[in-house]
Short mmCIF file of N, CA and C in Angstrom, two decimals:
data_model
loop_
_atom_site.label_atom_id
_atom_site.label_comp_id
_atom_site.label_asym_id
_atom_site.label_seq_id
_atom_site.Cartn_x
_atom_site.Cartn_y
_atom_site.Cartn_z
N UNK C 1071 12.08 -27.96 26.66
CA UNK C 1071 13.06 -27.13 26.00
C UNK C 1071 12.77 -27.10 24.50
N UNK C 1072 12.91 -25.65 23.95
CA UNK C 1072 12.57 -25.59 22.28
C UNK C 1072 13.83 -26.27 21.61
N UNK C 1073 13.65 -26.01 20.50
CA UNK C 1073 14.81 -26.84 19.11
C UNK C 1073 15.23 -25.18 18.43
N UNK C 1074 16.07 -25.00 17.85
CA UNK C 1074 16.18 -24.23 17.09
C UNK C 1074 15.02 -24.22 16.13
N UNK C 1075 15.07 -24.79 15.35
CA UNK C 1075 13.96 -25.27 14.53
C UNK C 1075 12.77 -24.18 15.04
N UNK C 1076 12.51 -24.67 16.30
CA UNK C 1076 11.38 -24.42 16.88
C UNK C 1076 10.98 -22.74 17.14
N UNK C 1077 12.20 -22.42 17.79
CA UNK C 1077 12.77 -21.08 18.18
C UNK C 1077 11.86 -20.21 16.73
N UNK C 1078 12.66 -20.42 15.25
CA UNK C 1078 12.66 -19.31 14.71
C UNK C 1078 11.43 -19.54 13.92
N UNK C 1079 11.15 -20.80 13.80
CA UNK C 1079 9.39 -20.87 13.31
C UNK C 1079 8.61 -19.61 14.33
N UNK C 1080 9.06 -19.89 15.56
CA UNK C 1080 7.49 -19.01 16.58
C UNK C 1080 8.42 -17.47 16.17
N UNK C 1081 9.84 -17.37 16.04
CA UNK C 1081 10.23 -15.65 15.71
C UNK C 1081 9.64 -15.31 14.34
N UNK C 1082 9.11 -16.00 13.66
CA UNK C 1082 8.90 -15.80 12.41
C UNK C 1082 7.62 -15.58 11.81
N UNK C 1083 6.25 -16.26 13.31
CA UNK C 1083 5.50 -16.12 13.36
C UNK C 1083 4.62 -14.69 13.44
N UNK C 1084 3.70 -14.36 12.28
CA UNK C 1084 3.55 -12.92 12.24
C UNK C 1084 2.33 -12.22 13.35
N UNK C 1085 2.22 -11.42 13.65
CA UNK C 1085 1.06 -10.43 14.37
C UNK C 1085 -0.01 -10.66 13.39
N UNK C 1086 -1.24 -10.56 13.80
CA UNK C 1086 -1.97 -10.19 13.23
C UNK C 1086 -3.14 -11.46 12.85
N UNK C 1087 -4.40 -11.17 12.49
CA UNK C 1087 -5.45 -12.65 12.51
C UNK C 1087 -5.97 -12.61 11.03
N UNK C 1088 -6.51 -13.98 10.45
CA UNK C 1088 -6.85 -14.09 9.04
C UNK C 1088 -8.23 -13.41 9.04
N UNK C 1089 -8.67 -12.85 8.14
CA UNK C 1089 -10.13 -12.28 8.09
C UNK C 1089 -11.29 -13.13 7.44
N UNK C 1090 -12.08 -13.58 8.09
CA UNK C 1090 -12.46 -14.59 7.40
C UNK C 1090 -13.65 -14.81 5.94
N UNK C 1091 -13.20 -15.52 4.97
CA UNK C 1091 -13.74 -15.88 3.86
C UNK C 1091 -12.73 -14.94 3.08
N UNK C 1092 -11.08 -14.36 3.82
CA UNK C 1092 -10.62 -13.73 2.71
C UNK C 1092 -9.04 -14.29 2.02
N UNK C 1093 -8.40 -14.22 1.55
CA UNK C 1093 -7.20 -14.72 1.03
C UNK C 1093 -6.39 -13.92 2.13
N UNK C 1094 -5.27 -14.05 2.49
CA UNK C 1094 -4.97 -13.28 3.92
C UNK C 1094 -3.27 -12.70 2.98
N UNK C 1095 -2.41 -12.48 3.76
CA UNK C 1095 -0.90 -11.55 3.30
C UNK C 1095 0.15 -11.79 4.13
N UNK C 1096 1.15 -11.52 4.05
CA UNK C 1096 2.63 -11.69 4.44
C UNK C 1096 2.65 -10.38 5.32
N UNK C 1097 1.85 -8.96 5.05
CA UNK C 1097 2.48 -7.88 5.44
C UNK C 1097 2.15 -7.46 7.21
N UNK C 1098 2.87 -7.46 7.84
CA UNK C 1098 3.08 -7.29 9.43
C UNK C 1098 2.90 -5.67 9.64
N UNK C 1099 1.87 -5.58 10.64
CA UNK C 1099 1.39 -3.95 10.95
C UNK C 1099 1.69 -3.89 12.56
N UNK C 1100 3.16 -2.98 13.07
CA UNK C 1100 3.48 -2.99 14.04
C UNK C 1100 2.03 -2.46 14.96
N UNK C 1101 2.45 -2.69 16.29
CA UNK C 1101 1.53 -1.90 17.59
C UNK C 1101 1.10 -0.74 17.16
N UNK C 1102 2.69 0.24 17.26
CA UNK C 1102 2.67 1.62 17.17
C UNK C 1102 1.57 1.83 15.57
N UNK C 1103 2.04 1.12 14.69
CA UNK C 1103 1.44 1.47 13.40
C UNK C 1103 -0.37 1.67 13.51
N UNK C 1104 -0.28 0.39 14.25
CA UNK C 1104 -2.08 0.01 14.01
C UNK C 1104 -2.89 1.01 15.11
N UNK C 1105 -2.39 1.55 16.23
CA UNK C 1105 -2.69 2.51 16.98
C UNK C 1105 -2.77 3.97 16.16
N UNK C 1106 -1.85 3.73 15.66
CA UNK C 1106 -1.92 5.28 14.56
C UNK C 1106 -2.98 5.22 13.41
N UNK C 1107 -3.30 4.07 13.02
CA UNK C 1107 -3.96 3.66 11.86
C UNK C 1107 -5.44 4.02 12.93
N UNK C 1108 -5.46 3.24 13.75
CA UNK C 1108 -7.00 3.35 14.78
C UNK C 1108 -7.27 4.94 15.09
N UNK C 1109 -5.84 5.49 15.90
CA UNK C 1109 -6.45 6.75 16.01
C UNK C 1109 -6.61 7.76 14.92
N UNK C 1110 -5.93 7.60 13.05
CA UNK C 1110 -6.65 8.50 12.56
C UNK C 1110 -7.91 8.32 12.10
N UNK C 1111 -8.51 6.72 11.59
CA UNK C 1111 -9.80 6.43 11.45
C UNK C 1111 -10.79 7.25 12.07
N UNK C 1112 -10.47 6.76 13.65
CA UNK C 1112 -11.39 8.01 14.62
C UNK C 1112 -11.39 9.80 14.65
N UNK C 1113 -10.39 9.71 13.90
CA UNK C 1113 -10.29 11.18 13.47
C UNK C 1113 -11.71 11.44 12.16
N UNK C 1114 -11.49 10.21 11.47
CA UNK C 1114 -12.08 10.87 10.46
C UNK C 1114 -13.45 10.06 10.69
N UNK C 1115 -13.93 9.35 11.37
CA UNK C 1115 -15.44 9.05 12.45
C UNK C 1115 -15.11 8.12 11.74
N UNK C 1116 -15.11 7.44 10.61
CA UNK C 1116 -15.37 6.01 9.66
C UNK C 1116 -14.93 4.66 10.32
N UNK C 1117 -16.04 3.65 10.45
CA UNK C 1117 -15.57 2.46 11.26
C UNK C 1117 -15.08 1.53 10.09
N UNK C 1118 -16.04 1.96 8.66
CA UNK C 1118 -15.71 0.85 7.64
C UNK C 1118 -14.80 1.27 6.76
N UNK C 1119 -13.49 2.07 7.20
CA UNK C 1119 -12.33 1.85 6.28
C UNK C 1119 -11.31 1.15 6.91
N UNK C 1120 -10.46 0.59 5.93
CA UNK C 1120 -9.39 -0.66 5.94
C UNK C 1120 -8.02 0.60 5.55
N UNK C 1121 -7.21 0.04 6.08
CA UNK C 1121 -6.13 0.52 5.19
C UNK C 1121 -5.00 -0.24 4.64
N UNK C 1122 -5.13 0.16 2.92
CA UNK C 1122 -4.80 -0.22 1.71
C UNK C 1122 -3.51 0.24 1.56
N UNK C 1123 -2.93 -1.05 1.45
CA UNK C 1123 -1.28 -0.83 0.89
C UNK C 1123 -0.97 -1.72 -0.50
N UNK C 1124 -0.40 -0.66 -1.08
CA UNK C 1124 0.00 -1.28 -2.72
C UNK C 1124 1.37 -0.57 -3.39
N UNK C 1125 1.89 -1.23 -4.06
CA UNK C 1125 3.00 -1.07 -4.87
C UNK C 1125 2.37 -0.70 -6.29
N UNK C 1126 3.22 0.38 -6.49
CA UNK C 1126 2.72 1.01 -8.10
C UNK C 1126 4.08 1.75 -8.56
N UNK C 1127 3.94 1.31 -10.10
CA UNK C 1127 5.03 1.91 -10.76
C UNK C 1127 4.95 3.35 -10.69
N UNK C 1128 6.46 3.94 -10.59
CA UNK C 1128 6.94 5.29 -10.22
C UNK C 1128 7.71 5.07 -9.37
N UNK C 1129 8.52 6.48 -9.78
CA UNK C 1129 9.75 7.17 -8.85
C UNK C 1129 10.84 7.00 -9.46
N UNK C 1130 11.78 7.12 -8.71
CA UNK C 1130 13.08 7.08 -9.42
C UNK C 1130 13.91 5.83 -9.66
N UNK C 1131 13.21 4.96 -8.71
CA UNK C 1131 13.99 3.41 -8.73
C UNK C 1131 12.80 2.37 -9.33
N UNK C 1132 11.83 3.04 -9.85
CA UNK C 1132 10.84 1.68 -10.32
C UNK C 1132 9.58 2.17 -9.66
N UNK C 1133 9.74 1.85 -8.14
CA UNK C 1133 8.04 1.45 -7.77
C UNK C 1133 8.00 2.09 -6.12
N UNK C 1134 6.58 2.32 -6.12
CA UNK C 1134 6.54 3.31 -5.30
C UNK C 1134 5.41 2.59 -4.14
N UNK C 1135 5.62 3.08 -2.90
CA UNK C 1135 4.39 2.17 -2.13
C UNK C 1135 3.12 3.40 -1.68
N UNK C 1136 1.91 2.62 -1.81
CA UNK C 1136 0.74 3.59 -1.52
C UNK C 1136 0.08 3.02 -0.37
N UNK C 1137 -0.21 3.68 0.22
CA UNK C 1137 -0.77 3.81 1.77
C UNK C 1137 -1.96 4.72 2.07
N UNK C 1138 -3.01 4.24 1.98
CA UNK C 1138 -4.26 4.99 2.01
C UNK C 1138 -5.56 4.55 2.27
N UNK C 1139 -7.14 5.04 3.23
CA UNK C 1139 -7.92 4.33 3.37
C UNK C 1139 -8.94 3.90 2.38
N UNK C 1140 -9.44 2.93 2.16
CA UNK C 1140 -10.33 2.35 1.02
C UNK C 1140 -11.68 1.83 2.12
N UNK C 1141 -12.56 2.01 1.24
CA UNK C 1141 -13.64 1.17 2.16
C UNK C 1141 -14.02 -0.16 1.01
N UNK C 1142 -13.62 -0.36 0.07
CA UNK C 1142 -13.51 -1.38 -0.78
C UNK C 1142 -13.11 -2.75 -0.49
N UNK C 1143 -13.36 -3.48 -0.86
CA UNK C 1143 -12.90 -4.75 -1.02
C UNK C 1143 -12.46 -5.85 -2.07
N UNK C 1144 -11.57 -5.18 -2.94
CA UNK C 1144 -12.14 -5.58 -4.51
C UNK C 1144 -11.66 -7.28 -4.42
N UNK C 1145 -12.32 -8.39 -5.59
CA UNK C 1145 -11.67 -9.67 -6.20
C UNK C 1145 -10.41 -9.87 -6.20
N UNK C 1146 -9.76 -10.59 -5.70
CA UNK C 1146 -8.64 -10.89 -5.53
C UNK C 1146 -7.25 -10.05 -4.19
N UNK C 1147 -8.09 -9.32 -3.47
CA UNK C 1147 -7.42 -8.54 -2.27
C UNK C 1147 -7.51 -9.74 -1.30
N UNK C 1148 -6.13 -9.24 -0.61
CA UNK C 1148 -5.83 -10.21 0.23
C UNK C 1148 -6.06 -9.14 1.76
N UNK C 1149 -6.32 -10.18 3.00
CA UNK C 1149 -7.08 -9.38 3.89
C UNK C 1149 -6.38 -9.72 5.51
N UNK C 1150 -5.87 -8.77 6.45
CA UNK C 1150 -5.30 -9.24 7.64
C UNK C 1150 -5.64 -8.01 8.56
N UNK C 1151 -5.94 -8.56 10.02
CA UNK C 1151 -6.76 -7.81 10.98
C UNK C 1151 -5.66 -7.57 12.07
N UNK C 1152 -5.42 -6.62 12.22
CA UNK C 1152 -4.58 -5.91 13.33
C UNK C 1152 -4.98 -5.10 14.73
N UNK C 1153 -5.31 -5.31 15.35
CA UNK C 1153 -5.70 -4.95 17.18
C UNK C 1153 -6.92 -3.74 16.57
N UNK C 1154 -7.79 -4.87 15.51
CA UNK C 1154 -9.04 -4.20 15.11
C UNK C 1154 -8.96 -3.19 13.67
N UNK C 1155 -7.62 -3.54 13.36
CA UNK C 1155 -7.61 -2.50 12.03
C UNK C 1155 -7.32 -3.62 11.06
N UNK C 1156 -8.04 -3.49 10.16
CA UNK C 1156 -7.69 -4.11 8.80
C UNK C 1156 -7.02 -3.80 7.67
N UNK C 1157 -6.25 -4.55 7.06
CA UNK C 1157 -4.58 -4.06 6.10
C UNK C 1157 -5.04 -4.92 4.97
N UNK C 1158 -5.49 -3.91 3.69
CA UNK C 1158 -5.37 -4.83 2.68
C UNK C 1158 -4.74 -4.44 1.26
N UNK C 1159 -4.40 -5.92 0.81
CA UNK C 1159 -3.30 -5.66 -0.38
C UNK C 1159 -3.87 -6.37 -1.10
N UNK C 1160 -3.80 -5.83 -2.66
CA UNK C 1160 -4.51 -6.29 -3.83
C UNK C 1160 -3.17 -7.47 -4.42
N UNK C 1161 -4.32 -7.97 -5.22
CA UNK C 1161 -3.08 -8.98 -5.92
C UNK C 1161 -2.19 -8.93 -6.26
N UNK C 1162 -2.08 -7.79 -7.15
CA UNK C 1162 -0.59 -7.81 -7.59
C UNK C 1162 0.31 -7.11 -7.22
N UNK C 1163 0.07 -6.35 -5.66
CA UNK C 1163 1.17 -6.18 -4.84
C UNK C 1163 1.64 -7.31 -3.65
N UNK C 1164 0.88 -8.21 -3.34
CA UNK C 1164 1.02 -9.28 -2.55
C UNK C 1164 2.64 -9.53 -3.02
N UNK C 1165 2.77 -10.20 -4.15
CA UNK C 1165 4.24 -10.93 -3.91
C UNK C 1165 5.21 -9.63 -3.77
N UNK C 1166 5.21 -8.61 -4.35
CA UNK C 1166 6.14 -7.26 -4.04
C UNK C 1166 6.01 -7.21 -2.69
N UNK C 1167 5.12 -7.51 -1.52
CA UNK C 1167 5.26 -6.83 -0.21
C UNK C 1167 5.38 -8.34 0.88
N UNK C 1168 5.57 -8.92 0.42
CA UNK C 1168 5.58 -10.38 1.34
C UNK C 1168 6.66 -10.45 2.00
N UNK C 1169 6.39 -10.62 3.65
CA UNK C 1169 7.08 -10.28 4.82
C UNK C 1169 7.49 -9.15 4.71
N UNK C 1170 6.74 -7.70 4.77
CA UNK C 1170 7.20 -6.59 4.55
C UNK C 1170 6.76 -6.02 5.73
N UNK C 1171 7.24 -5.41 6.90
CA UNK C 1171 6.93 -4.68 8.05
C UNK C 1171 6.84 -3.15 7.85
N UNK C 1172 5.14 -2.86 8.27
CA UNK C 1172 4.74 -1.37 8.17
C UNK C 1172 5.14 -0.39 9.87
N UNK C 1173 5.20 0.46 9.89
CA UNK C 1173 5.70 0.73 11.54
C UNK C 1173 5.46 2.24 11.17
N UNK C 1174 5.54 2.78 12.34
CA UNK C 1174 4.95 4.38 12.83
C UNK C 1174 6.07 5.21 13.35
N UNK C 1175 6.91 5.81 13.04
CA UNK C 1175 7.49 6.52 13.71
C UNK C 1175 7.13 8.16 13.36
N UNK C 1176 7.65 8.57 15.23
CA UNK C 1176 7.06 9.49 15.54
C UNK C 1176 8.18 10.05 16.55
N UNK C 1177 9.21 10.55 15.69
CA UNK C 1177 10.54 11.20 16.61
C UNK C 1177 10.72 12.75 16.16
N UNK C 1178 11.42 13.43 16.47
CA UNK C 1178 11.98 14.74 16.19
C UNK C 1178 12.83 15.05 15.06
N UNK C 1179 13.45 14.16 14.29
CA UNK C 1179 13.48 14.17 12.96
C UNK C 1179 12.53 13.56 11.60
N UNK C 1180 11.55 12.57 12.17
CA UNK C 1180 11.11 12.09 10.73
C UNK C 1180 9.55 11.97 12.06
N UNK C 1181 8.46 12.23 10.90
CA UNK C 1181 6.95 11.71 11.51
C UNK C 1181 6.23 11.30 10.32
N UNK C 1182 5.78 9.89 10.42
CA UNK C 1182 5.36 8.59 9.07
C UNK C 1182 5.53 7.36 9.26
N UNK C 1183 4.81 7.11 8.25
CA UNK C 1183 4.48 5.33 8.17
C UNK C 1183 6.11 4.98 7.72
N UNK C 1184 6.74 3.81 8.02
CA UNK C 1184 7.75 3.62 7.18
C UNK C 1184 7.52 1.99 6.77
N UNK C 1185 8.22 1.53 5.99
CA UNK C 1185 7.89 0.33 5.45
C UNK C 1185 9.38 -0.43 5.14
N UNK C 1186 9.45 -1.17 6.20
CA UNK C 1186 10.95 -2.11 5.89
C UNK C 1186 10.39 -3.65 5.26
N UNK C 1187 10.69 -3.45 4.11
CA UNK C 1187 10.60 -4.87 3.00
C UNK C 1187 11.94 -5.70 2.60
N UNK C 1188 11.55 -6.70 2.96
CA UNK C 1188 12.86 -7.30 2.62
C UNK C 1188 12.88 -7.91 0.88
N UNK C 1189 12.10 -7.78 -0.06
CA UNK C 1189 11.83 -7.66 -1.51
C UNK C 1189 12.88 -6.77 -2.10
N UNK C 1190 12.54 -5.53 -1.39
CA UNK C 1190 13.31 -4.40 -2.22
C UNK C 1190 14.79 -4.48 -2.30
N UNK C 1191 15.43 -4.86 -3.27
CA UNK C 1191 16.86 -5.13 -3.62
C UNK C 1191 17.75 -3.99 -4.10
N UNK C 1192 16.86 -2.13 -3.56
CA UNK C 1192 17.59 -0.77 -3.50
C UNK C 1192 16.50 -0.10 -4.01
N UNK C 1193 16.73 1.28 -3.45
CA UNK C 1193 16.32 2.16 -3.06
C UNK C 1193 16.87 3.34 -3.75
N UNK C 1194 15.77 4.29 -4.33
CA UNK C 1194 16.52 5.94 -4.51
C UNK C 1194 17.21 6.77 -3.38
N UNK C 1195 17.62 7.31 -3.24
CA UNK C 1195 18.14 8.38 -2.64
C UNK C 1195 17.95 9.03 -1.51
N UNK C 1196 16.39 9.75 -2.51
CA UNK C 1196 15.18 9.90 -1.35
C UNK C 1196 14.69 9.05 -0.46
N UNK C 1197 14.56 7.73 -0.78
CA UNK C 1197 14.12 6.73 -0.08
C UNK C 1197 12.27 6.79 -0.49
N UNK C 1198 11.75 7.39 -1.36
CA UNK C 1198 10.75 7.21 -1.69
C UNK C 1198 9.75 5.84 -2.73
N UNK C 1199 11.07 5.24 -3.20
CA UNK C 1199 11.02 4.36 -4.11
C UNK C 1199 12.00 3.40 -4.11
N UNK C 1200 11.57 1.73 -4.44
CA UNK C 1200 12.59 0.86 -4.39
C UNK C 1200 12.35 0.00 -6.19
N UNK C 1201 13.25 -0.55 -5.77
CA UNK C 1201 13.10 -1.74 -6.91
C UNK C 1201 13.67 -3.36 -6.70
#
């Protein structure tokens, strides 16, 4: 029988494998996400892009999140492997996105990446920007 203790250590435990020789991240890339991430790669033939998530100033509440493929690897990026897709975040968005869940939705009102962070202490309006 588990402990509590025990319980929310393994709920807390994230998806995803360290890449190795790299500094690794907090940020969790759902199923749905990394399937979407795989099938547009194959859209665009490229085996050696990663996709790059970063926080950058802008918008209406401060800071804005960027989501896009890099085939880069720059000094100080932190590196995590998802059902073959790789997610990487540069240094100085690491502590802005730590334990931050990326996810795919794909319904009849909204189609996009969305990004639930538990950092962000509010949001514009739009929902394009937090702070």
């Amino acid at each position: 029988m588990s402990t509590p203790t025990q319980d929310a250590a393994e709920a807390t435990e994230l998806r995803g494998a360290e890449v190795d020789g790299h500094k690794t991240h907090q940020v969790e890339l759902s199923e749905t996400a990394s399937e979407k991430v795989s099938s547009l790669l194959q859209q665009e033939g490229r085996s050696d892009l990663r996709l790059r998530v970063a926080v950058q100033p802008g918008g209406c509440s401060g800071l804005i999140y960027q989501l896009y493929f890099d085939e880069r690897v720059l000094d100080g990026d932190a590196l995590r492997a998802f059902d073959g897709v790789e997610v990487v975040v540069d240094k100085m968005s690491v502590p802005y996105l730590e334990g931050a869940k990326i996810d795919f939705e794909d319904s009849i009102s909204k189609q996009g990446f969305t990004i639930d962070n538990p950092n962000a202490s509010g949001s514009c309006a739009c929902g394009d920007s937090f702070h």
